[in-house]
Short mmCIF file of C-alpha atoms in Angstrom, two decimals:
data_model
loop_
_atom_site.label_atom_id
_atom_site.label_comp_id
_atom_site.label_asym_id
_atom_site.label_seq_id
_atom_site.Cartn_x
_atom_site.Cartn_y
_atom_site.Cartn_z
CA UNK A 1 0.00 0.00 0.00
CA UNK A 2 2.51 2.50 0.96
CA UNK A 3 4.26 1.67 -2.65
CA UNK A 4 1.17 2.82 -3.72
CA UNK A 5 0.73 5.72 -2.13
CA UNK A 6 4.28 6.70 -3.05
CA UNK A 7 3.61 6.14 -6.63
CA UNK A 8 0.30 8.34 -6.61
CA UNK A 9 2.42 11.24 -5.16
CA UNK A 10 4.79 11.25 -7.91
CA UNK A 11 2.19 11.57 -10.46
CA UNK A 12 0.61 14.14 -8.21
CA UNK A 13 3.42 16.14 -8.51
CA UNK A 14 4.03 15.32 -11.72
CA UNK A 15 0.74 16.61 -12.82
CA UNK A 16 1.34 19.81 -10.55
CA UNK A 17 4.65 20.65 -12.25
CA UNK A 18 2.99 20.03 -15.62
CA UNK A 19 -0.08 22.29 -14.79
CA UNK A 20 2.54 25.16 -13.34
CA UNK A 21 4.00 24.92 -17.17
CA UNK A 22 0.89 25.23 -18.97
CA UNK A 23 -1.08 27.92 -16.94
CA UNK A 24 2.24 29.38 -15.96
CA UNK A 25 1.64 33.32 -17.12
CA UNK A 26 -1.91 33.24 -15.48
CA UNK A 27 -0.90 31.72 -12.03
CA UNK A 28 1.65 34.48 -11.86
CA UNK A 29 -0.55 37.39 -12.77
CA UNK A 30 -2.58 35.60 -10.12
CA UNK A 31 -0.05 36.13 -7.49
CA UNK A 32 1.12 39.53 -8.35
CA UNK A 33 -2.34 41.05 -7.74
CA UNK A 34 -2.33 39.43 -4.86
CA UNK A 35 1.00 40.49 -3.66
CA UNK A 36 0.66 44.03 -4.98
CA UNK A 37 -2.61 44.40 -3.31
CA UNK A 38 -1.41 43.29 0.50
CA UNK A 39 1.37 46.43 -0.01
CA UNK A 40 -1.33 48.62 -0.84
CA UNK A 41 -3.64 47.51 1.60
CA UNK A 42 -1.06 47.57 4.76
CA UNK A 43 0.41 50.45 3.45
CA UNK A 44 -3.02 52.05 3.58
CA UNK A 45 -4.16 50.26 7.15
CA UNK A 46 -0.93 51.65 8.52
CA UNK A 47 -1.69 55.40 7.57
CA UNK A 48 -4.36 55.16 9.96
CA UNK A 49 -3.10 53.12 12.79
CA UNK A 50 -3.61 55.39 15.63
CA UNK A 51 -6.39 57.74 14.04
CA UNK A 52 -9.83 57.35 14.94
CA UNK A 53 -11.65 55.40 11.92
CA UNK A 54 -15.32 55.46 10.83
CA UNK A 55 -16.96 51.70 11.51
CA UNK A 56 -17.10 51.12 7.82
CA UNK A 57 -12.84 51.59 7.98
CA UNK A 58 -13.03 48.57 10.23
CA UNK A 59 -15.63 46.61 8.78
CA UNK A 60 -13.64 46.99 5.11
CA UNK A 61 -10.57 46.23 6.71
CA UNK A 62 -11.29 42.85 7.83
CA UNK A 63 -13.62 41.83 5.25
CA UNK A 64 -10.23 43.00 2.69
CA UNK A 65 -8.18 40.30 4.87
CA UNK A 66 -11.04 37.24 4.94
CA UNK A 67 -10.40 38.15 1.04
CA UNK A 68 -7.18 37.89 0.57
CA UNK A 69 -7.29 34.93 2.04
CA UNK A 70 -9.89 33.68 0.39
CA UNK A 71 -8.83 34.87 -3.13
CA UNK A 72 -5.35 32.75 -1.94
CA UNK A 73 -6.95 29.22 -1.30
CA UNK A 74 -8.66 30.24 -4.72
CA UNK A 75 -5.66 30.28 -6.13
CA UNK A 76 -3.91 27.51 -4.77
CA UNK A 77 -7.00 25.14 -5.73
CA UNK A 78 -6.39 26.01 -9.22
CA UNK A 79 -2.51 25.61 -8.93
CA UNK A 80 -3.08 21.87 -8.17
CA UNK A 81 -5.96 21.23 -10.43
CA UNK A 82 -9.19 21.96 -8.28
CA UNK A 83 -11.45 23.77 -10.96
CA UNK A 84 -14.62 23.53 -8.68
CA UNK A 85 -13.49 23.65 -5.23
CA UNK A 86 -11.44 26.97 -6.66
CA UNK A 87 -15.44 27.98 -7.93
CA UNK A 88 -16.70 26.88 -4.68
CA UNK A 89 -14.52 29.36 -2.89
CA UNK A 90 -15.29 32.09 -5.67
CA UNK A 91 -19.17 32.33 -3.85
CA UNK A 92 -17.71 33.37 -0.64
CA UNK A 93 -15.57 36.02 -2.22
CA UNK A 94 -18.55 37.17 -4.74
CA UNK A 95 -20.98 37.23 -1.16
CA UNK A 96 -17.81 39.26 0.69
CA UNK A 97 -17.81 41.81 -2.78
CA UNK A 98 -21.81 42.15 -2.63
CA UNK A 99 -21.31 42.60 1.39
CA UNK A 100 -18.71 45.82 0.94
CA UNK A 101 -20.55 47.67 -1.66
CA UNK A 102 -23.75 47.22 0.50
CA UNK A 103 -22.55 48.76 3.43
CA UNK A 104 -20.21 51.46 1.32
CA UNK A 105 -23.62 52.13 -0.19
CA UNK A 106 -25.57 52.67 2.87
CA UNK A 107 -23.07 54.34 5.76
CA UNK A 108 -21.46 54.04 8.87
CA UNK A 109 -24.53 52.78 10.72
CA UNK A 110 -25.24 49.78 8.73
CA UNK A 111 -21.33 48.71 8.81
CA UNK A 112 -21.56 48.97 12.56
CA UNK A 113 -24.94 46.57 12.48
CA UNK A 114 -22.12 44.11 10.38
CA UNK A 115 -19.73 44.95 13.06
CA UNK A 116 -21.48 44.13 16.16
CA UNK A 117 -23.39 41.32 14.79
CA UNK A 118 -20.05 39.00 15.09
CA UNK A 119 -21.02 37.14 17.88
CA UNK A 120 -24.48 36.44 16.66
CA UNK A 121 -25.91 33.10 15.76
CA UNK A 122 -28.44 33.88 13.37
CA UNK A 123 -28.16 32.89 10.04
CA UNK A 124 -29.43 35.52 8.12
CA UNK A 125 -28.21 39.36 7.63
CA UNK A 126 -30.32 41.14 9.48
CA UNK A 127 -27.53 43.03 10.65
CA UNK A 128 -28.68 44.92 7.47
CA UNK A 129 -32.75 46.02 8.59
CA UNK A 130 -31.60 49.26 9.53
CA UNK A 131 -30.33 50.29 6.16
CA UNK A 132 -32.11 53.01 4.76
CA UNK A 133 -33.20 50.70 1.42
CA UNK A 134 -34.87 48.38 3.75
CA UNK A 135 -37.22 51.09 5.89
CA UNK A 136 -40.37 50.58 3.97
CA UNK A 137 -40.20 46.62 3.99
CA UNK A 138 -44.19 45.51 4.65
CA UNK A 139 -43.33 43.15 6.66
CA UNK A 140 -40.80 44.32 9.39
CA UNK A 141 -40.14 41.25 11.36
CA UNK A 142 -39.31 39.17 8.40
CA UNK A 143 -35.37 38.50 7.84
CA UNK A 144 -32.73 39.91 5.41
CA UNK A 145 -31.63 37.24 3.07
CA UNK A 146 -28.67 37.38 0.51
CA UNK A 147 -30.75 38.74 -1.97
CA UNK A 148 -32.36 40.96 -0.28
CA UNK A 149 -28.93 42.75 -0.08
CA UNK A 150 -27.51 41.61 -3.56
CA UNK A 151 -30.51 43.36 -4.97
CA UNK A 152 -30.07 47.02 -3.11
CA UNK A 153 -26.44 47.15 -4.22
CA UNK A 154 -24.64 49.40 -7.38
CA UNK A 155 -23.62 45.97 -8.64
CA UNK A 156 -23.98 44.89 -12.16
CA UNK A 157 -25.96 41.61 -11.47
CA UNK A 158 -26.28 40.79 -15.10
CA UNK A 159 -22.95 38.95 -15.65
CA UNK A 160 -23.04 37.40 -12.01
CA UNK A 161 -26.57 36.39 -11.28
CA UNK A 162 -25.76 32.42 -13.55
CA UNK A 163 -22.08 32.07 -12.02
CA UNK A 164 -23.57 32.65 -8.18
CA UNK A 165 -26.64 30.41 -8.47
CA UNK A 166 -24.00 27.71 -10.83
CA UNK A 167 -21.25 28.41 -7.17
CA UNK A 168 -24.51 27.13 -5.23
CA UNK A 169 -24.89 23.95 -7.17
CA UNK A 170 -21.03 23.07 -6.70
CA UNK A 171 -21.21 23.32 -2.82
CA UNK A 172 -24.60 21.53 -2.61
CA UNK A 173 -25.54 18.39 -3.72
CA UNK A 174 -27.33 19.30 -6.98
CA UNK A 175 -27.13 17.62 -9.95
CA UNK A 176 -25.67 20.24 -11.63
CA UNK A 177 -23.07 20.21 -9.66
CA UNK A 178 -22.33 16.35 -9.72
CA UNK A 179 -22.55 15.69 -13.94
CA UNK A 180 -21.56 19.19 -15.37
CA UNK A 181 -18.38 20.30 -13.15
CA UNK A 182 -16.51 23.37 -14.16
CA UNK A 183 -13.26 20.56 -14.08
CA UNK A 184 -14.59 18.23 -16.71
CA UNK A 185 -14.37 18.42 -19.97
CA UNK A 186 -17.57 17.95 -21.67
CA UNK A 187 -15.82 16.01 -25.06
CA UNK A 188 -14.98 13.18 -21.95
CA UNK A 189 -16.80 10.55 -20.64
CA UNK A 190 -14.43 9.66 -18.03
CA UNK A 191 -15.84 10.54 -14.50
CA UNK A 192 -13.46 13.23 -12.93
CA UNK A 193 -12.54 11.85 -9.30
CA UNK A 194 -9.60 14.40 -8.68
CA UNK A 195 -7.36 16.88 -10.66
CA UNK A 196 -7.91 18.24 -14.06
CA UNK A 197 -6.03 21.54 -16.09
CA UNK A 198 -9.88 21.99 -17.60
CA UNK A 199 -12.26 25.10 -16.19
CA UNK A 200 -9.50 27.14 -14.24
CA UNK A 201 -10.56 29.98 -16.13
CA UNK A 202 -13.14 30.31 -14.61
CA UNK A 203 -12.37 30.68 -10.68
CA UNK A 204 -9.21 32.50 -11.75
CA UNK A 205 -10.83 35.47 -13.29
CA UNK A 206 -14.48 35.59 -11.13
CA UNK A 207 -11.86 35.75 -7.91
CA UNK A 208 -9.75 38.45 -9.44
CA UNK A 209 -12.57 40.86 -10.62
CA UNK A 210 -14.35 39.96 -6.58
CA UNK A 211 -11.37 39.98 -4.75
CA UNK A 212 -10.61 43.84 -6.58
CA UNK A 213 -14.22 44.77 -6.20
CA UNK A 214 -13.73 44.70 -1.89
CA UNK A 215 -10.10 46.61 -2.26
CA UNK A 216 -11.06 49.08 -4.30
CA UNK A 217 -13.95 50.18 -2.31
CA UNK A 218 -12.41 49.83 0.78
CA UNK A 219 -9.31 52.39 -0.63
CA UNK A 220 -12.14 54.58 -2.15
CA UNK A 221 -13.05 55.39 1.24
CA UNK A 222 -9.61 57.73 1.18
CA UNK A 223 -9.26 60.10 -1.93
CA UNK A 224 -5.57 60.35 -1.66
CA UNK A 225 -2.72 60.15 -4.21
CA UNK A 226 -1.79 57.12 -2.49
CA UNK A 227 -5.31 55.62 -2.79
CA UNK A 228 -5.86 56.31 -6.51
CA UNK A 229 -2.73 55.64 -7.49
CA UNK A 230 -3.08 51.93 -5.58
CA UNK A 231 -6.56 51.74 -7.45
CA UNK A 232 -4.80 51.89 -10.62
CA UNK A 233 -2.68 49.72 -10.16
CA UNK A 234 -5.00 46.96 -8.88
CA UNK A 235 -7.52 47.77 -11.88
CA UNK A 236 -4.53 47.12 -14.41
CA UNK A 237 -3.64 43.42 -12.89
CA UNK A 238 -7.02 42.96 -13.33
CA UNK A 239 -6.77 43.79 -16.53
CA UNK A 240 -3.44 41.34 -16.88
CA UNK A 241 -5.09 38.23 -15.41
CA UNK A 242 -7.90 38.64 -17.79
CA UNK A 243 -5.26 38.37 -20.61
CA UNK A 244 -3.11 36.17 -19.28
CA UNK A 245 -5.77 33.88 -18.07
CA UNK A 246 -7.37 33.44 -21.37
CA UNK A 247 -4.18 33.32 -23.61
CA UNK A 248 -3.22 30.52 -21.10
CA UNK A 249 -6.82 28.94 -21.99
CA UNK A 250 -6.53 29.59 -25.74
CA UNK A 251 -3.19 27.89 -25.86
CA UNK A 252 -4.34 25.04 -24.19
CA UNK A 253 -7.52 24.33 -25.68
CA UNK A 254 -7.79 26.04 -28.70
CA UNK A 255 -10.69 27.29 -30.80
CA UNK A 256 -12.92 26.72 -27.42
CA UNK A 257 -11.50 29.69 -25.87
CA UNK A 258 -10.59 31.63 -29.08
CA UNK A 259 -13.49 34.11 -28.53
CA UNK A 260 -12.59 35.06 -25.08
CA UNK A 261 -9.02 35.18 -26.18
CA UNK A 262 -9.74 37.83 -28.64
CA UNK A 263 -11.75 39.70 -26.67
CA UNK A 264 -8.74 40.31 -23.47
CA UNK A 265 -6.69 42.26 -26.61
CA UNK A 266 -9.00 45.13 -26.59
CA UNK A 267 -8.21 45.71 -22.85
CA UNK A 268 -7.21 49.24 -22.11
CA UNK A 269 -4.47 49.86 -19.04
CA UNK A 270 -5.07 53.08 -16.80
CA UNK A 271 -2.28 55.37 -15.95
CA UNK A 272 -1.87 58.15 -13.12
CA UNK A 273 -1.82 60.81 -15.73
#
């Protein structure tokens, strides 16, 4: 058995060192924004390390650091093959974006409802009655869901609304989720039981755009050179995961992703200027 086991570790890391080589540009685009963005955000944090700070400050602050490390297990999933568990981790950081631009749309008093509702059990967000969008609700005593939020926010459901209800159907038992996984490839018949380089696409660019979406609002809280300028740059590795993401995709697969491909060219980089 333990011959076994060694021999399933070598092609384990076989497979790893082979997947590193094929999605090579996009995992480090990957880990640039991510390393780019925790200088920004501690410088940033530090600036204001013994000023007083407005309860959304603190709220953004710690949701930014679930993210990174959220957007980071993303990211390793997909470095050792884990399309849908890399997906399954994209809902939380989607739910954590939707969460920030809720309470950056409605004020201090509904981030301090998130804040002091950290030791409570109940599982819906009714941290969030006492926003503003929520005052003439018929039915007062009935909870906040998801939604409920998700719906009151500046966010562009459009593009979002199929990939959060398709993150659902990964983490539950749905049959979605079981016969049409992000990881398989759909010309296969073979029933995917671990790894595969297929579907990493996907994860790898929903978790950028998310994990951006939470920094950038929490930095847009401070108008400073400092600020903008770290906006910028976070908006242009955005911009370079996108490309090298789906270049890494086209190469690999071919016509498949040929459309998307195309499409990251016409990407436009911001400057400071």
């Amino acid at each position: 058995m333990y011959e076994a086991v060694a021999e399933h570790r070598l092609w384990a890391d076989e497979f790893t060192i082979n997947l590193e080589k094929k999605w090579f540009r996009a995992f480090i685009a990957c880990d640039a924004l991510s390393v780019s963005t925790d200088e920004i955000l501690n410088d940033y944090i530090q600036r204001y390390e013994s000023t007083p700070v407005s309860y959304r400050f603190v709220a953004f602050k710690y949701i930014a650091g679930r993210a990174c490390q959220v957007y980071r297990e993303i990211v390793c999933l997909s470095k050792h093959g884990f399309a849908d568990g890399a997906f399954a981790r994209w809902r939380t950081l989607y739910e954590l974006a939707v969460i920030t631009l809720f309470i950056n749309e409605y004020g201090d008093d509904v981030a301090k409802s998130y804040h002091d509702a950290k030791d409570s059990d109940c599982g819906y967000h009714d941290w969030a009655k006492n926003a503003s969008c929520f005052a003439k609700r018929k039915k007062k005593n009935s909870h906040i869901t998801f939604a409920d939020i998700e719906k009151n926010t500046p966010l562009n459901r459009e593009p979002w609304t199929k990939q959060h209800k398709l993150s659902h159907k990964i983490v539950h038992a749905a049959p979605q989720g079981t016969f049409s996984r992000i990881g398989s490839h759909h010309s296969e018949e073979r029933i995917l039981t671990g790894v595969s380089d297929y579907g990493l696409n996907i994860p790898l660019n929903n978790a950028a755009i998310s994990f951006a979406q939470i920094c950038v609002t929490f930095l847009n809280l401070d108008v400073s050179f400092q600020n903008i300028t770290g906006i910028i740059a976070i908006t242009n590795w955005i911009q370079i995961v996108e490309k090298e993401v789906y270049q890494c995709a086209y190469e690999i697969f071919g016509n498949e992703y040929k459309q998307a491909y195309e499409e990251t060219k016409n990407l436009d980089f911001l400057t400071s200027e």
